[in-house]
CSV table of N, CA and C in Angstrom, one decimal:
chain,number,residue,atom,x,y,z
W,99,UNK,N,23.8,127.7,118.8
W,99,UNK,CA,24.5,126.6,119.4
W,99,UNK,C,23.6,125.9,120.3
W,100,UNK,N,23.8,124.5,120.3
W,100,UNK,CA,22.9,123.7,121.1
W,100,UNK,C,23.7,122.8,122.0
W,101,UNK,N,23.3,122.7,123.3
W,101,UNK,CA,23.8,121.8,124.2
W,101,UNK,C,22.9,120.6,124.2
W,102,UNK,N,23.5,119.4,124.0
W,102,UNK,CA,22.7,118.2,124.0
W,102,UNK,C,23.5,117.0,124.5
W,103,UNK,N,22.8,115.9,124.8
W,103,UNK,CA,23.5,114.7,125.2
W,103,UNK,C,24.3,114.2,124.1
W,104,UNK,N,25.5,113.7,124.4
W,104,UNK,CA,26.4,113.2,123.4
W,104,UNK,C,25.9,111.8,123.0
W,105,UNK,N,26.3,111.4,121.8
W,105,UNK,CA,26.0,110.0,121.3
W,105,UNK,C,27.4,109.4,120.8
W,106,UNK,N,27.3,108.2,120.4
W,106,UNK,CA,28.5,107.5,120.0
W,106,UNK,C,29.1,108.2,118.7
W,107,UNK,N,28.3,108.8,117.9
W,107,UNK,CA,28.8,109.4,116.7
W,107,UNK,C,29.6,110.7,117.0
W,108,UNK,N,29.5,111.2,118.2
W,108,UNK,CA,30.3,112.4,118.6
W,108,UNK,C,31.7,112.0,119.1
W,109,UNK,N,31.9,110.8,119.3
W,109,UNK,CA,33.2,110.4,119.9
W,109,UNK,C,34.4,110.9,119.2
W,110,UNK,N,34.5,110.8,117.9
W,110,UNK,CA,35.8,111.3,117.2
W,110,UNK,C,36.0,112.8,117.5
W,111,UNK,N,35.0,113.6,117.5
W,111,UNK,CA,35.1,115.0,117.8
W,111,UNK,C,35.4,115.3,119.3
W,112,UNK,N,34.9,114.5,120.1
W,112,UNK,CA,35.2,114.6,121.6
W,112,UNK,C,36.6,114.2,121.9
W,113,UNK,N,37.1,113.2,121.2
W,113,UNK,CA,38.5,112.8,121.4
W,113,UNK,C,39.4,113.9,121.0
W,114,UNK,N,39.1,114.6,119.9
W,114,UNK,CA,39.9,115.7,119.4
W,114,UNK,C,39.9,116.9,120.5
W,115,UNK,N,38.7,117.1,121.1
W,115,UNK,CA,38.6,118.1,122.2
W,115,UNK,C,39.5,117.7,123.3
W,116,UNK,N,39.4,116.4,123.7
W,116,UNK,CA,40.3,115.9,124.8
W,116,UNK,C,41.8,116.0,124.5
W,117,UNK,N,42.1,115.9,123.2
W,117,UNK,CA,43.5,116.1,122.9
W,117,UNK,C,44.0,117.5,123.2
W,118,UNK,N,43.1,118.5,123.0
W,118,UNK,CA,43.4,119.9,123.3
W,118,UNK,C,43.5,120.1,124.8
W,119,UNK,N,42.6,119.4,125.5
W,119,UNK,CA,42.5,119.6,127.0
W,119,UNK,C,43.8,118.9,127.6
W,120,UNK,N,44.1,117.7,127.2
W,120,UNK,CA,45.3,117.0,127.8
W,120,UNK,C,46.6,117.7,127.4
W,121,UNK,N,46.6,118.5,126.4
W,121,UNK,CA,47.8,119.3,126.1
W,121,UNK,C,48.1,120.3,127.2
W,122,UNK,N,47.0,120.7,127.9
W,122,UNK,CA,47.1,121.7,129.0
W,122,UNK,C,47.4,121.0,130.3
W,123,UNK,N,46.7,119.9,130.5
W,123,UNK,CA,46.7,119.2,131.8
W,123,UNK,C,47.9,118.3,131.9
W,124,UNK,N,48.9,118.7,132.7
W,124,UNK,CA,50.2,118.0,132.7
W,124,UNK,C,50.1,116.6,133.4
W,125,UNK,N,49.1,116.3,134.1
W,125,UNK,CA,49.0,115.0,134.8
W,125,UNK,C,48.5,113.9,133.8
W,126,UNK,N,48.0,114.3,132.7
W,126,UNK,CA,47.4,113.3,131.8
W,126,UNK,C,48.1,113.3,130.4
W,127,UNK,N,48.2,112.1,129.8
W,127,UNK,CA,48.7,111.9,128.5
W,127,UNK,C,47.6,111.7,127.5
W,128,UNK,N,47.7,112.2,126.4
W,128,UNK,CA,46.7,111.9,125.3
W,128,UNK,C,47.0,110.6,124.7
W,129,UNK,N,46.0,109.7,124.8
W,129,UNK,CA,46.1,108.4,124.2
W,129,UNK,C,44.7,108.1,123.6
W,130,UNK,N,44.5,108.4,122.3
W,130,UNK,CA,43.2,108.4,121.7
W,130,UNK,C,42.4,107.2,122.0
W,131,UNK,N,43.0,106.0,122.0
W,131,UNK,CA,42.2,104.8,122.2
W,131,UNK,C,41.7,104.7,123.6
W,132,UNK,N,42.5,105.2,124.6
W,132,UNK,CA,42.0,105.3,126.0
W,132,UNK,C,40.9,106.3,126.1
W,133,UNK,N,41.0,107.4,125.5
W,133,UNK,CA,40.0,108.4,125.6
W,133,UNK,C,38.7,107.9,124.9
W,134,UNK,N,38.8,107.3,123.8
W,134,UNK,CA,37.6,106.7,123.1
W,134,UNK,C,36.9,105.7,124.0
W,135,UNK,N,37.7,104.8,124.6
W,135,UNK,CA,37.2,103.8,125.5
W,135,UNK,C,36.5,104.4,126.7
W,136,UNK,N,37.1,105.4,127.3
W,136,UNK,CA,36.5,106.1,128.4
W,136,UNK,C,35.2,106.8,128.0
W,137,UNK,N,35.1,107.4,126.9
W,137,UNK,CA,33.9,108.0,126.4
W,137,UNK,C,32.8,107.0,126.2
W,138,UNK,N,33.2,105.9,125.6
W,138,UNK,CA,32.2,104.8,125.4
W,138,UNK,C,31.6,104.3,126.8
W,139,UNK,N,32.5,104.2,127.7
W,139,UNK,CA,32.1,103.7,129.1
W,139,UNK,C,31.1,104.8,129.7
W,140,UNK,N,31.5,106.0,129.6
W,140,UNK,CA,30.6,107.1,130.1
W,140,UNK,C,29.3,107.1,129.4
W,141,UNK,N,29.3,107.0,128.1
W,141,UNK,CA,28.0,107.0,127.4
W,141,UNK,C,27.1,105.9,127.8
W,142,UNK,N,27.7,104.8,128.2
W,142,UNK,CA,26.9,103.6,128.6
W,142,UNK,C,26.5,103.6,130.0
W,143,UNK,N,27.0,104.5,130.8
W,143,UNK,CA,26.8,104.5,132.3
W,143,UNK,C,25.5,105.2,132.6
W,144,UNK,N,24.7,104.7,133.5
W,144,UNK,CA,23.5,105.3,133.9
W,144,UNK,C,23.8,106.5,134.8
W,145,UNK,N,24.8,106.5,135.6
W,145,UNK,CA,25.1,107.6,136.5
W,145,UNK,C,26.1,108.6,136.0
W,146,UNK,N,26.2,108.7,134.6
W,146,UNK,CA,27.1,109.6,134.0
W,146,UNK,C,26.3,110.5,133.0
W,147,UNK,N,26.8,111.7,132.7
W,147,UNK,CA,26.2,112.6,131.7
W,147,UNK,C,27.3,113.1,130.9
W,148,UNK,N,27.2,113.0,129.6
W,148,UNK,CA,28.1,113.5,128.6
W,148,UNK,C,27.4,114.4,127.7
W,149,UNK,N,27.8,115.7,127.7
W,149,UNK,CA,27.2,116.7,127.0
W,149,UNK,C,28.2,117.3,125.9
W,150,UNK,N,27.6,117.7,124.8
W,150,UNK,CA,28.3,118.3,123.8
W,150,UNK,C,27.6,119.6,123.4
W,151,UNK,N,28.4,120.5,122.8
W,151,UNK,CA,27.8,121.8,122.3
W,151,UNK,C,28.0,121.7,120.8
W,152,UNK,N,26.9,121.8,120.0
W,152,UNK,CA,27.0,121.7,118.6
W,152,UNK,C,26.7,123.0,117.9
W,153,UNK,N,27.5,123.4,117.0
W,153,UNK,CA,27.4,124.6,116.2
W,153,UNK,C,27.5,124.3,114.7
W,154,UNK,N,26.4,124.5,114.0
W,154,UNK,CA,26.4,124.2,112.6
W,154,UNK,C,26.9,122.8,112.2
W,155,UNK,N,26.4,121.8,113.0
W,155,UNK,CA,26.8,120.4,112.8
W,155,UNK,C,28.1,120.0,113.3
W,156,UNK,N,28.9,120.9,114.0
W,156,UNK,CA,30.2,120.7,114.5
W,156,UNK,C,30.2,120.7,116.0
W,157,UNK,N,30.8,119.7,116.6
W,157,UNK,CA,30.9,119.7,118.1
W,157,UNK,C,32.1,120.6,118.5
W,158,UNK,N,31.7,121.7,119.2
W,158,UNK,CA,32.7,122.7,119.6
W,158,UNK,C,33.0,122.7,121.1
W,159,UNK,N,32.4,121.9,121.9
W,159,UNK,CA,32.6,121.9,123.3
W,159,UNK,C,32.0,120.6,123.9
W,160,UNK,N,32.5,120.3,125.1
W,160,UNK,CA,32.0,119.1,125.7
W,160,UNK,C,32.3,119.2,127.2
W,161,UNK,N,31.5,118.4,128.0
W,161,UNK,CA,31.8,118.2,129.4
W,161,UNK,C,31.2,116.9,129.8
W,162,UNK,N,31.8,116.3,130.8
W,162,UNK,CA,31.3,115.0,131.4
W,162,UNK,C,31.2,115.1,132.9
W,163,UNK,N,30.2,114.4,133.4
W,163,UNK,CA,30.0,114.4,134.8
W,163,UNK,C,29.5,113.0,135.2
W,164,UNK,N,29.8,112.6,136.4
W,164,UNK,CA,29.3,111.3,136.9
W,164,UNK,C,29.1,111.4,138.4
W,165,UNK,N,28.1,110.7,138.9
W,165,UNK,CA,27.7,110.7,140.3
W,165,UNK,C,28.5,109.7,141.1
W,166,UNK,N,28.8,110.1,142.3
W,166,UNK,CA,29.3,109.2,143.3
W,166,UNK,C,28.6,109.5,144.6
W,167,UNK,N,28.6,108.6,145.5
W,167,UNK,CA,27.9,108.8,146.8
W,167,UNK,C,28.9,109.4,147.7
W,168,UNK,N,28.5,110.5,148.3
W,168,UNK,CA,29.4,111.3,149.3
W,168,UNK,C,28.9,111.0,150.7
W,169,UNK,N,29.8,110.4,151.5
W,169,UNK,CA,29.5,110.3,152.9
W,169,UNK,C,29.4,111.6,153.6
W,170,UNK,N,30.2,112.6,153.1
W,170,UNK,CA,30.2,113.9,153.8
W,170,UNK,C,28.8,114.6,153.6
W,171,UNK,N,28.2,114.4,152.4
W,171,UNK,CA,26.9,115.0,152.1
W,171,UNK,C,25.7,114.1,152.4
W,172,UNK,N,26.0,112.7,152.5
W,172,UNK,CA,24.9,111.8,152.7
W,172,UNK,C,24.0,111.8,151.5
W,173,UNK,N,24.6,112.0,150.4
W,173,UNK,CA,23.8,112.1,149.1
W,173,UNK,C,24.8,112.0,147.9
W,174,UNK,N,24.3,111.9,146.7
W,174,UNK,CA,25.2,111.9,145.6
W,174,UNK,C,25.9,113.2,145.4
W,175,UNK,N,27.1,113.1,144.8
W,175,UNK,CA,27.9,114.3,144.5
W,175,UNK,C,28.2,114.1,143.0
W,176,UNK,N,28.3,115.2,142.3
W,176,UNK,CA,28.6,115.2,140.9
W,176,UNK,C,30.0,115.6,140.7
W,177,UNK,N,30.8,114.7,140.1
W,177,UNK,CA,32.2,114.9,139.7
W,177,UNK,C,32.2,115.3,138.3
W,178,UNK,N,32.7,116.5,138.0
W,178,UNK,CA,32.7,117.1,136.7
W,178,UNK,C,34.1,116.9,136.1
W,179,UNK,N,34.2,116.4,134.9
W,179,UNK,CA,35.5,116.3,134.2
W,179,UNK,C,35.4,116.8,132.8
W,180,UNK,N,36.5,117.0,132.2
W,180,UNK,CA,36.5,117.2,130.7
W,180,UNK,C,35.7,118.4,130.2
W,181,UNK,N,35.8,119.5,130.9
W,181,UNK,CA,35.1,120.7,130.4
W,181,UNK,C,36.1,121.3,129.4
W,182,UNK,N,35.7,121.3,128.1
W,182,UNK,CA,36.6,121.9,127.1
W,182,UNK,C,35.8,122.5,126.0
W,183,UNK,N,36.3,123.6,125.5
W,183,UNK,CA,35.6,124.3,124.4
W,183,UNK,C,36.7,124.6,123.4
W,184,UNK,N,36.5,124.4,122.1
W,184,UNK,CA,37.5,124.7,121.1
W,184,UNK,C,37.9,126.1,121.2
W,185,UNK,N,39.2,126.4,121.0
W,185,UNK,CA,39.7,127.8,121.1
W,185,UNK,C,38.9,128.9,120.4
W,186,UNK,N,38.5,128.6,119.1
W,186,UNK,CA,37.8,129.6,118.4
W,186,UNK,C,36.4,129.9,118.8
W,187,UNK,N,35.9,129.1,119.7
W,187,UNK,CA,34.5,129.2,120.2
W,187,UNK,C,34.5,129.7,121.7
W,188,UNK,N,35.6,130.0,122.3
W,188,UNK,CA,35.7,130.4,123.7
W,188,UNK,C,35.1,131.8,123.9
W,189,UNK,N,34.8,132.1,125.1
W,189,UNK,CA,34.3,133.5,125.5
W,189,UNK,C,32.9,133.8,124.8
W,190,UNK,N,32.1,132.7,124.6
W,190,UNK,CA,30.8,132.9,124.1
W,190,UNK,C,29.7,132.3,125.0
W,191,UNK,N,30.1,131.9,126.2
W,191,UNK,CA,29.2,131.4,127.2
W,191,UNK,C,29.0,129.9,127.1
W,192,UNK,N,29.8,129.2,126.3
W,192,UNK,CA,29.6,127.8,126.1
W,192,UNK,C,30.0,127.0,127.3
W,193,UNK,N,31.1,127.3,127.9
W,193,UNK,CA,31.5,126.7,129.2
W,193,UNK,C,30.5,126.9,130.3
W,194,UNK,N,30.0,128.1,130.4
W,194,UNK,CA,29.0,128.4,131.4
W,194,UNK,C,27.8,127.6,131.2
W,195,UNK,N,27.3,127.5,129.9
W,195,UNK,CA,26.2,126.6,129.6
W,195,UNK,C,26.4,125.2,129.9
W,196,UNK,N,27.6,124.7,129.6
W,196,UNK,CA,27.8,123.3,129.9
W,196,UNK,C,27.8,123.0,131.4
W,197,UNK,N,28.4,123.9,132.2
W,197,UNK,CA,28.4,123.7,133.6
W,197,UNK,C,26.9,123.8,134.2
W,198,UNK,N,26.2,124.7,133.7
W,198,UNK,CA,24.8,124.9,134.1
W,198,UNK,C,23.9,123.7,133.8
W,199,UNK,N,24.2,123.1,132.6
W,199,UNK,CA,23.4,121.9,132.2
W,199,UNK,C,23.8,120.7,133.0
W,200,UNK,N,25.1,120.6,133.3
W,200,UNK,CA,25.5,119.5,134.2
W,200,UNK,C,25.0,119.7,135.6
W,201,UNK,N,25.0,120.9,136.1
W,201,UNK,CA,24.4,121.2,137.4
W,201,UNK,C,22.9,120.8,137.5
W,202,UNK,N,22.2,121.1,136.4
W,202,UNK,CA,20.8,120.7,136.4
W,202,UNK,C,20.6,119.2,136.3
W,203,UNK,N,21.4,118.5,135.5
W,203,UNK,CA,21.4,117.1,135.5
W,203,UNK,C,21.7,116.5,136.9
W,204,UNK,N,22.7,117.1,137.5
W,204,UNK,CA,23.0,116.6,138.9
W,204,UNK,C,21.9,116.8,139.9
W,205,UNK,N,21.3,118.0,139.8
W,205,UNK,CA,20.1,118.3,140.7
W,205,UNK,C,19.0,117.2,140.5
W,206,UNK,N,18.7,116.9,139.3
W,206,UNK,CA,17.7,116.0,139.0
W,206,UNK,C,18.0,114.6,139.5
W,207,UNK,N,19.3,114.3,139.7
W,207,UNK,CA,19.7,113.0,140.2
W,207,UNK,C,20.1,113.1,141.7
W,208,UNK,N,19.8,114.2,142.4
W,208,UNK,CA,20.0,114.3,143.8
W,208,UNK,C,21.3,114.7,144.3
W,209,UNK,N,22.2,115.2,143.4
W,209,UNK,CA,23.5,115.7,143.8
W,209,UNK,C,23.4,116.9,144.6
W,210,UNK,N,24.0,116.9,145.8
W,210,UNK,CA,24.0,118.1,146.6
W,210,UNK,C,25.3,119.0,146.4
W,211,UNK,N,26.3,118.4,145.9
W,211,UNK,CA,27.6,119.1,145.7
W,211,UNK,C,28.1,118.7,144.3
W,212,UNK,N,28.9,119.6,143.8
W,212,UNK,CA,29.7,119.4,142.5
W,212,UNK,C,31.1,119.6,142.9
W,213,UNK,N,32.0,118.9,142.2
W,213,UNK,CA,33.4,119.0,142.4
W,213,UNK,C,34.1,118.8,141.1
W,214,UNK,N,35.3,119.4,140.9
W,214,UNK,CA,36.1,119.2,139.7
W,214,UNK,C,37.5,119.4,140.1
W,215,UNK,N,38.4,118.9,139.2
W,215,UNK,CA,39.8,119.2,139.3
W,215,UNK,C,40.2,120.0,138.1
W,216,UNK,N,41.2,120.9,138.4
W,216,UNK,CA,41.7,121.8,137.3
W,216,UNK,C,43.2,121.8,137.5
W,217,UNK,N,43.9,121.8,136.4
W,217,UNK,CA,45.4,121.9,136.5
W,217,UNK,C,45.8,123.2,137.2
W,218,UNK,N,46.6,123.2,138.2
W,218,UNK,CA,46.9,124.4,138.9
W,218,UNK,C,47.7,125.4,138.1
W,219,UNK,N,48.2,125.0,136.9
W,219,UNK,CA,48.9,126.0,136.0
W,219,UNK,C,48.0,126.5,134.9
W,220,UNK,N,46.7,126.0,134.9
W,220,UNK,CA,45.8,126.5,133.8
W,220,UNK,C,45.1,127.7,134.3
W,221,UNK,N,45.7,128.8,134.3
W,221,UNK,CA,45.2,130.1,134.8
W,221,UNK,C,43.9,130.5,134.2
W,222,UNK,N,43.7,130.4,132.9
W,222,UNK,CA,42.4,130.7,132.3
W,222,UNK,C,41.3,129.9,132.8
W,223,UNK,N,41.5,128.6,133.0
W,223,UNK,CA,40.4,127.8,133.6
W,223,UNK,C,40.1,128.1,135.0
W,224,UNK,N,41.2,128.4,135.8
W,224,UNK,CA,40.9,128.8,137.2
W,224,UNK,C,40.2,130.1,137.3
W,225,UNK,N,40.5,131.0,136.5
W,225,UNK,CA,39.8,132.3,136.5
W,225,UNK,C,38.3,132.1,136.1
W,226,UNK,N,38.1,131.3,135.0
W,226,UNK,CA,36.7,130.9,134.6
W,226,UNK,C,35.9,130.3,135.7
W,227,UNK,N,36.5,129.3,136.3
W,227,UNK,CA,35.8,128.6,137.4
W,227,UNK,C,35.5,129.5,138.6
W,228,UNK,N,36.4,130.4,138.9
W,228,UNK,CA,36.2,131.4,139.9
W,228,UNK,C,35.0,132.3,139.6
W,229,UNK,N,34.9,132.7,138.4
W,229,UNK,CA,33.8,133.6,138.0
W,229,UNK,C,32.5,132.8,138.0
W,230,UNK,N,32.5,131.5,137.9
W,230,UNK,CA,31.3,130.7,138.0
W,230,UNK,C,30.9,130.4,139.5
W,231,UNK,N,31.7,130.9,140.4
W,231,UNK,CA,31.4,130.6,141.8
W,231,UNK,C,32.1,129.4,142.4
W,232,UNK,N,33.0,128.7,141.7
W,232,UNK,CA,33.7,127.6,142.2
W,232,UNK,C,34.7,128.1,143.2
W,233,UNK,N,35.0,127.3,144.3
W,233,UNK,CA,36.0,127.7,145.3
W,233,UNK,C,36.9,126.6,145.5
W,234,UNK,N,38.2,126.9,145.7
W,234,UNK,CA,39.2,125.9,145.9
W,234,UNK,C,39.0,125.4,147.4
W,235,UNK,N,39.5,124.2,147.6
W,235,UNK,CA,39.3,123.6,148.9
W,235,UNK,C,40.7,123.4,149.5
W,236,UNK,N,40.8,122.9,150.7
W,236,UNK,CA,42.1,122.6,151.3
W,236,UNK,C,42.5,121.1,151.0
W,237,UNK,N,41.7,120.4,150.2
W,237,UNK,CA,42.1,119.1,149.9
W,237,UNK,C,43.1,119.1,148.7
W,238,UNK,N,43.9,118.0,148.6
W,238,UNK,CA,44.7,117.8,147.5
W,238,UNK,C,44.4,116.5,146.8
W,239,UNK,N,44.6,116.4,145.6
W,239,UNK,CA,44.3,115.2,144.8
W,239,UNK,C,45.5,114.2,144.9
W,240,UNK,N,45.3,113.0,145.2
W,240,UNK,CA,46.3,112.0,145.2
W,240,UNK,C,45.8,110.9,144.2
W,241,UNK,N,46.8,110.2,143.6
W,241,UNK,CA,46.4,109.1,142.7
W,241,UNK,C,47.4,108.0,142.8
W,242,UNK,N,47.0,106.8,142.5
W,242,UNK,CA,47.9,105.7,142.4
W,242,UNK,C,47.3,104.7,141.4
W,243,UNK,N,48.1,104.2,140.5
W,243,UNK,CA,47.5,103.3,139.5
W,243,UNK,C,47.4,101.9,140.1
W,244,UNK,N,46.4,101.1,139.7
W,244,UNK,CA,46.2,99.8,140.1
W,244,UNK,C,47.2,98.9,139.3
W,245,UNK,N,48.1,98.2,140.0
W,245,UNK,CA,49.1,97.4,139.3
W,245,UNK,C,48.5,96.4,138.4
W,246,UNK,N,47.3,95.9,138.7
W,246,UNK,CA,46.7,94.9,137.8
W,246,UNK,C,46.1,95.5,136.6
W,247,UNK,N,46.0,96.8,136.5
W,247,UNK,CA,45.4,97.4,135.3
W,247,UNK,C,46.5,98.0,134.4
W,248,UNK,N,46.2,98.0,133.1
W,248,UNK,CA,47.1,98.6,132.1
W,248,UNK,C,47.0,100.1,132.3
W,249,UNK,N,48.2,100.7,132.3
W,249,UNK,CA,48.2,102.2,132.4
W,249,UNK,C,48.6,102.8,131.0
W,250,UNK,N,48.8,102.1,130.0
W,250,UNK,CA,49.2,102.6,128.7
W,250,UNK,C,48.0,102.9,127.9
């Protein structure tokens, strides 16, 4: 298995992985055109990293991350999203490898902290992140859609 930077040709397989992820995450709806558009934007962004895991020519896992400036850190922070591995390839170190590769990319870009969101009902993910040394915070995530933007 190989972890590599994603390309535009990986988008259909990544959209399928996102379908699996969004079936678990109750705050998000799967809308393939939105996910495709989001992946295209990430692939074109200088401050973003999109990784896939390839096994025998098939994309079996993915993760995305992007930098933002943290006033708390006085430095960039890496926001990790979309960590997903196909069910038949789980428990093989793929998620661990994706997180380590994103962490290395973040370090190279000056990120002092990493953060991610996980659905509070996704126990397997929470256990996985805990084993990786991630800690919950006292912060809660809030969101509001911009009325001038399409939400569909």
